[in-house]
Coordinates of C-alpha atoms in Angstrom, one line a residue:
M14 CA 0.3 0.1 0.2
T15 CA 1.2 3.5 -0.7
G16 CA 0.6 7.2 0.6
R17 CA -0.1 6.0 4.4
P18 CA -0.5 8.7 6.8
D19 CA 2.2 9.2 9.5
E20 CA 2.8 6.4 11.8
G21 CA 1.3 8.1 14.9
P22 CA 2.4 8.0 18.6
V23 CA 5.3 5.8 19.8
L24 CA 3.8 2.9 21.9
D25 CA 5.6 0.2 23.6
V26 CA 5.7 -2.5 21.0
P27 CA 7.7 -5.9 20.7
A28 CA 10.5 -6.3 18.3
V29 CA 12.0 -9.4 16.5
A30 CA 14.2 -10.0 19.2
D31 CA 11.2 -10.5 21.5
V32 CA 9.3 -12.9 19.7
E33 CA 12.4 -15.2 19.6
A34 CA 12.8 -14.6 23.6
A35 CA 9.0 -15.8 23.7
A36 CA 9.7 -18.9 21.7
R37 CA 12.8 -19.9 23.8
R38 CA 10.4 -19.0 27.3
I39 CA 7.6 -21.3 25.9
A40 CA 9.1 -24.1 24.1
S41 CA 8.6 -26.8 26.5
H42 CA 4.9 -26.3 27.0
V43 CA 4.1 -25.1 23.5
R44 CA 3.1 -27.6 20.8
H45 CA 5.3 -27.5 17.5
T46 CA 2.5 -27.5 15.0
P47 CA 2.8 -29.0 11.6
V48 CA 2.5 -27.9 8.4
V49 CA 0.5 -29.4 5.5
T50 CA -0.5 -29.1 1.9
S51 CA -3.2 -30.0 -0.8
R52 CA -2.8 -30.1 -4.2
G53 CA -6.4 -29.8 -4.7
L54 CA -6.2 -26.3 -3.2
D55 CA -3.1 -25.5 -4.7
R56 CA -5.1 -25.7 -8.1
R57 CA -8.3 -24.0 -6.7
V58 CA -6.2 -20.9 -5.5
G59 CA -3.6 -21.0 -8.5
A60 CA -0.6 -21.0 -6.3
E61 CA 1.4 -23.5 -3.7
I62 CA -0.3 -23.2 -0.5
A63 CA 1.3 -24.5 3.0
F64 CA -0.7 -24.6 6.1
K65 CA 0.5 -23.9 9.5
C66 CA -1.8 -25.8 11.5
E67 CA -2.3 -23.8 14.8
N68 CA -5.7 -25.7 14.9
L69 CA -3.8 -28.7 16.5
Q70 CA -2.1 -26.2 19.3
R71 CA -2.7 -26.9 22.9
A72 CA -6.1 -25.8 23.8
G73 CA -7.1 -25.6 19.9
A74 CA -5.6 -22.3 19.1
F75 CA -2.7 -20.2 18.5
K76 CA -3.8 -18.1 21.5
F77 CA -2.0 -20.5 24.0
R78 CA 1.4 -19.2 22.5
G79 CA 0.7 -15.3 23.6
A80 CA -1.2 -16.6 27.0
W81 CA 1.6 -18.8 28.0
N82 CA 4.4 -16.1 27.3
A83 CA 2.5 -13.5 29.3
V84 CA 1.5 -15.8 32.4
L85 CA 5.1 -17.1 32.3
S86 CA 6.5 -13.8 32.1
L87 CA 5.0 -12.6 35.5
P88 CA 7.2 -12.4 38.5
D89 CA 5.8 -14.9 41.4
N90 CA 4.3 -12.0 43.7
R91 CA 2.2 -10.8 40.9
A92 CA 1.1 -14.1 39.7
A93 CA 0.2 -15.1 43.3
S94 CA -3.2 -13.1 42.8
G95 CA -4.0 -14.9 39.5
V96 CA -5.0 -13.5 36.3
C97 CA -8.1 -12.4 34.3
T98 CA -9.2 -11.8 30.8
H99 CA -12.3 -11.3 28.8
S100 CA -12.7 -13.6 25.8
S101 CA -15.2 -15.1 23.4
G102 CA -13.3 -18.2 24.0
N103 CA -9.6 -19.4 22.3
H104 CA -7.9 -16.5 24.4
G105 CA -10.1 -17.4 27.6
A106 CA -9.3 -21.4 27.2
A107 CA -5.5 -20.3 26.6
V108 CA -5.1 -18.1 29.6
A109 CA -7.2 -20.8 31.4
L110 CA -4.7 -23.5 30.9
A111 CA -1.4 -21.2 31.3
A112 CA -3.0 -20.7 34.9
R113 CA -3.4 -23.9 35.3
L114 CA 0.0 -25.1 34.3
R115 CA 1.2 -22.2 36.8
S116 CA -1.1 -23.3 39.5
I117 CA -3.0 -19.6 39.9
P118 CA -6.5 -18.8 39.6
A119 CA -8.0 -17.3 36.2
I120 CA -11.0 -15.5 35.7
V121 CA -12.6 -15.3 32.4
V122 CA -15.4 -12.7 31.4
M123 CA -17.3 -14.2 28.5
P124 CA -20.1 -12.8 26.4
A125 CA -23.2 -14.2 26.2
G126 CA -23.8 -16.3 23.3
A127 CA -20.0 -17.3 23.3
P128 CA -19.5 -20.8 21.5
T129 CA -20.3 -23.7 23.6
V130 CA -17.5 -25.6 22.7
K131 CA -15.4 -22.8 23.7
R132 CA -17.1 -21.7 27.3
R133 CA -16.9 -25.9 27.8
A134 CA -12.9 -25.4 27.2
V135 CA -12.3 -22.4 29.7
E136 CA -14.2 -24.3 32.5
S137 CA -12.6 -27.7 31.7
F138 CA -9.1 -25.9 32.4
G139 CA -10.3 -24.8 36.0
A140 CA -11.0 -21.2 35.0
E141 CA -13.6 -19.3 36.4
I142 CA -16.5 -17.8 33.9
I143 CA -18.4 -14.4 34.3
E144 CA -20.9 -13.8 32.1
C145 CA -21.5 -10.1 30.6
E146 CA -23.5 -8.8 27.5
P147 CA -21.9 -9.5 24.2
T148 CA -20.3 -5.9 23.4
L149 CA -16.9 -5.0 23.9
A150 CA -17.7 -2.0 26.0
A151 CA -19.5 -4.8 28.2
R152 CA -16.4 -7.3 28.3
E153 CA -14.2 -4.4 29.0
A154 CA -16.7 -2.8 31.9
T155 CA -17.0 -6.3 33.7
L156 CA -13.7 -6.9 33.4
A157 CA -12.6 -3.9 35.2
A158 CA -15.2 -4.3 37.9
V159 CA -13.6 -8.0 38.6
V160 CA -10.2 -6.4 38.7
G161 CA -11.5 -3.7 41.1
E162 CA -13.3 -6.3 43.3
R163 CA -10.9 -9.4 43.2
G164 CA -7.4 -8.0 42.0
G165 CA -5.6 -10.4 39.7
R166 CA -3.4 -9.5 36.4
V167 CA -5.1 -8.6 33.4
I168 CA -3.8 -10.8 30.4
H169 CA -5.6 -8.7 27.4
P170 CA -6.6 -11.1 24.6
Y171 CA -4.7 -9.1 22.0
D172 CA -3.1 -5.7 22.8
D173 CA -0.1 -6.8 25.2
F174 CA 3.4 -7.0 24.6
H175 CA 3.9 -10.6 25.8
V176 CA 1.1 -11.7 23.9
I177 CA 2.0 -10.1 21.1
S178 CA 5.6 -11.7 21.1
G179 CA 3.8 -15.2 21.7
Q180 CA 1.6 -14.9 18.7
G181 CA 4.3 -14.0 16.6
T182 CA 6.2 -17.3 17.3
V183 CA 3.9 -19.0 14.8
A184 CA 5.6 -17.1 12.2
L185 CA 9.1 -17.6 13.4
E186 CA 8.5 -21.4 13.9
L187 CA 6.8 -21.7 10.3
L188 CA 9.5 -19.6 8.7
D189 CA 13.0 -21.3 10.6
E190 CA 11.8 -24.9 9.9
P191 CA 14.4 -26.7 7.9
S192 CA 11.8 -27.0 5.0
P193 CA 10.0 -23.8 5.5
A194 CA 7.9 -24.1 2.3
P195 CA 7.5 -28.1 1.8
W196 CA 5.6 -28.0 -1.4
C197 CA 8.6 -29.9 -3.3
E198 CA 11.9 -31.5 -2.3
P199 CA 14.3 -29.7 -2.2
P200 CA 13.1 -26.8 -0.3
T201 CA 12.3 -23.9 -2.5
G202 CA 12.9 -21.3 0.2
P203 CA 10.7 -19.0 2.2
P204 CA 7.2 -18.3 1.0
D205 CA 6.3 -15.2 -1.0
A206 CA 3.7 -14.4 1.7
I207 CA 1.9 -15.3 4.7
V208 CA -1.9 -14.8 4.8
V209 CA -3.1 -14.1 8.8
P210 CA -6.7 -13.8 10.4
V211 CA -6.9 -10.7 11.7
G212 CA -9.5 -9.7 14.7
G213 CA -7.6 -8.0 17.4
G214 CA -4.4 -8.2 15.6
G215 CA -2.2 -10.2 17.9
L216 CA -1.3 -12.8 15.5
L217 CA -1.2 -10.7 12.6
G218 CA 1.1 -7.9 14.2
G219 CA 3.4 -10.8 15.7
S220 CA 3.8 -12.5 12.7
A221 CA 4.4 -9.1 10.8
L222 CA 7.6 -8.7 13.0
V223 CA 8.8 -12.1 11.8
A224 CA 8.0 -11.7 8.1
A225 CA 9.6 -8.2 7.9
T226 CA 13.2 -9.8 8.7
R227 CA 12.5 -13.0 6.4
G228 CA 12.0 -11.2 3.1
C229 CA 8.2 -12.2 3.2
R230 CA 5.2 -10.2 2.4
I231 CA 2.3 -10.4 5.1
Y232 CA -1.3 -10.1 4.3
G233 CA -4.2 -9.9 6.9
A234 CA -7.8 -11.5 6.1
E235 CA -11.1 -10.4 8.1
P236 CA -14.7 -11.1 7.2
A237 CA -16.7 -8.5 5.4
G238 CA -18.9 -8.2 8.3
A239 CA -16.3 -7.1 10.6
D240 CA -13.8 -5.2 8.6
D241 CA -12.3 -2.8 10.9
A242 CA -8.6 -3.6 10.0
M243 CA -9.2 -3.2 6.5
R244 CA -10.8 0.2 7.2
S245 CA -8.4 1.3 9.8
L246 CA -5.4 0.7 7.5
R247 CA -6.9 2.7 5.0
A248 CA -7.4 5.7 7.6
G249 CA -4.1 5.3 9.2
R250 CA -6.1 5.0 12.5
I251 CA -8.2 2.6 14.3
I252 CA -11.8 2.5 13.5
P253 CA -13.6 0.3 15.9
V254 CA -15.9 -2.4 14.8
E255 CA -19.3 -1.3 15.8
A256 CA -21.7 -4.0 14.9
P257 CA -19.6 -7.3 13.9
D258 CA -21.8 -9.5 11.8
T259 CA -20.1 -12.7 11.0
I260 CA -19.8 -16.6 11.7
A261 CA -15.8 -16.0 12.6
D262 CA -16.5 -15.2 16.3
G263 CA -12.9 -14.7 16.6
L264 CA -12.6 -11.9 14.8
R265 CA -15.3 -9.8 15.8
T266 CA -12.8 -7.9 18.0
S267 CA -11.4 -4.2 17.3
L268 CA -7.7 -3.8 16.6
G269 CA -5.7 -2.9 19.5
E270 CA -3.2 -0.1 19.8
R271 CA 0.1 -1.9 19.9
N272 CA -0.9 -4.3 17.0
F273 CA -2.0 -1.6 14.6
A274 CA 1.2 0.4 15.1
I275 CA 2.8 -3.0 13.8
I276 CA 0.4 -3.7 11.1
R277 CA 0.2 0.1 9.7
R278 CA 4.1 -0.4 9.0
R279 CA 4.6 -3.9 8.1
V280 CA 1.1 -5.3 6.5
E281 CA 0.8 -5.2 2.7
D282 CA -2.9 -5.1 2.9
I283 CA -6.1 -6.4 4.3
L284 CA -8.6 -8.8 2.5
T285 CA -12.0 -9.0 3.4
V286 CA -14.6 -12.1 2.5
S287 CA -18.0 -12.9 2.7
E288 CA -19.6 -15.2 4.8
D289 CA -20.5 -17.6 1.9
S290 CA -16.9 -17.6 1.4
I291 CA -15.9 -18.7 4.9
R292 CA -18.2 -21.4 5.0
A293 CA -17.1 -22.7 1.5
A294 CA -13.4 -22.4 2.8
M295 CA -14.1 -24.5 6.1
R296 CA -15.8 -27.2 4.0
L297 CA -12.6 -27.4 1.6
L298 CA -10.2 -27.6 4.4
W299 CA -12.2 -30.5 6.2
E300 CA -12.7 -32.4 2.9
R301 CA -9.2 -31.8 1.5
T302 CA -7.0 -31.9 4.3
K303 CA -9.0 -33.5 6.7
L304 CA -8.7 -31.0 9.1
V305 CA -11.3 -29.4 11.6
V306 CA -10.7 -25.6 11.3
E307 CA -13.1 -23.2 13.0
P308 CA -14.4 -20.3 10.7
S309 CA -11.7 -17.6 12.0
G310 CA -9.1 -20.0 10.7
A311 CA -10.6 -20.6 7.7
V312 CA -10.7 -16.9 6.5
P313 CA -7.2 -16.5 5.1
L314 CA -8.1 -19.6 2.7
A315 CA -11.3 -17.8 1.8
A316 CA -9.4 -14.5 0.9
L317 CA -7.4 -16.5 -1.6
I318 CA -10.1 -18.2 -3.1
E319 CA -12.0 -15.1 -3.4
H320 CA -9.2 -12.7 -4.3
G321 CA -6.8 -15.1 -5.9
P322 CA -3.1 -15.0 -4.8
P323 CA -1.6 -11.6 -4.4
R324 CA 0.5 -10.0 -7.5
G325 CA 3.4 -11.8 -7.4
C326 CA 3.2 -14.3 -5.2
S327 CA 3.2 -18.3 -6.2
R328 CA 4.0 -19.7 -2.9
I329 CA 2.0 -18.8 0.2
A330 CA 1.7 -19.7 3.9
V331 CA -1.7 -19.7 5.7
L332 CA -1.9 -19.6 9.2
L333 CA -4.9 -21.8 10.6
S334 CA -5.4 -20.2 13.7
G335 CA -8.0 -22.6 15.5
G336 CA -9.8 -25.6 15.4
N337 CA -12.7 -25.0 18.1
V338 CA -15.8 -25.7 16.4
D339 CA -19.0 -26.3 17.8
L340 CA -20.0 -29.2 15.6
D341 CA -23.7 -29.4 16.6
A342 CA -23.9 -25.8 15.3
V343 CA -22.3 -26.4 11.7
R344 CA -24.5 -25.8 8.8
F345 CA -23.3 -25.9 5.1

């Protein structure tokens, strides 16, 4: 993109060295997820695609990387009072699991109507759930009240230095593989581009830090019904999502300030997709790769099918962000 406005205020944002430090910190508990390919999907998109399977991560999503890095970074005296957050599901489950691993309490504020499969995951890891209205304002207000009454360290879902650093380890792991683009033998080198789903921007921001040092272009993908990242990037300022309407529940949040500071400097573009494209991409992933991927995780593939590969990109990595699907609610 060209002609962007000024870069805005200086914020406390991580650098690639912080992502590398996070990778070392979390290595013993984070799953090294596989990369898979599908010749059928290659033909469908018109490029060679490698899928990084964070749907197979602990707690079923990439979110465990950032949550574990943030919880593990807390000194003992601050961790003792526990942690809390707000989440529609995956981050809440990740924080709950991280807290259990560190033997500290966790509280998760969840909006009414959050997917049942994600609520059950939070409960299964031992966190207390406090329900609120399904708006960002309600989530933040309820969380603030919890902290005021009961204390605890807030682990923000995406606008957090350590969370962003942890999420960036997905791209670091992908691009530092001995064969980072396993489309053929011998390895052909790094992909031309990475396509990443974007909600709050933690995964996209963290991945962009890594991509910038590996000669790899990076793109975000989001539902047209929750297109605040696309509009924000074009405007040069955050335009909060007001009434998100999408099956991709993990992408209904607005961009965080730290994430946007990275995205506006490092990300090529944000691609938006229709709900029909998201459903079609989920089905294709299930049929062609035999991977269970949730709507948010299918958005990057939907973008490639709807828009085609970015100009000049023939080898593309797609980050499948999660696999927590409420199978009882699936309709194709």
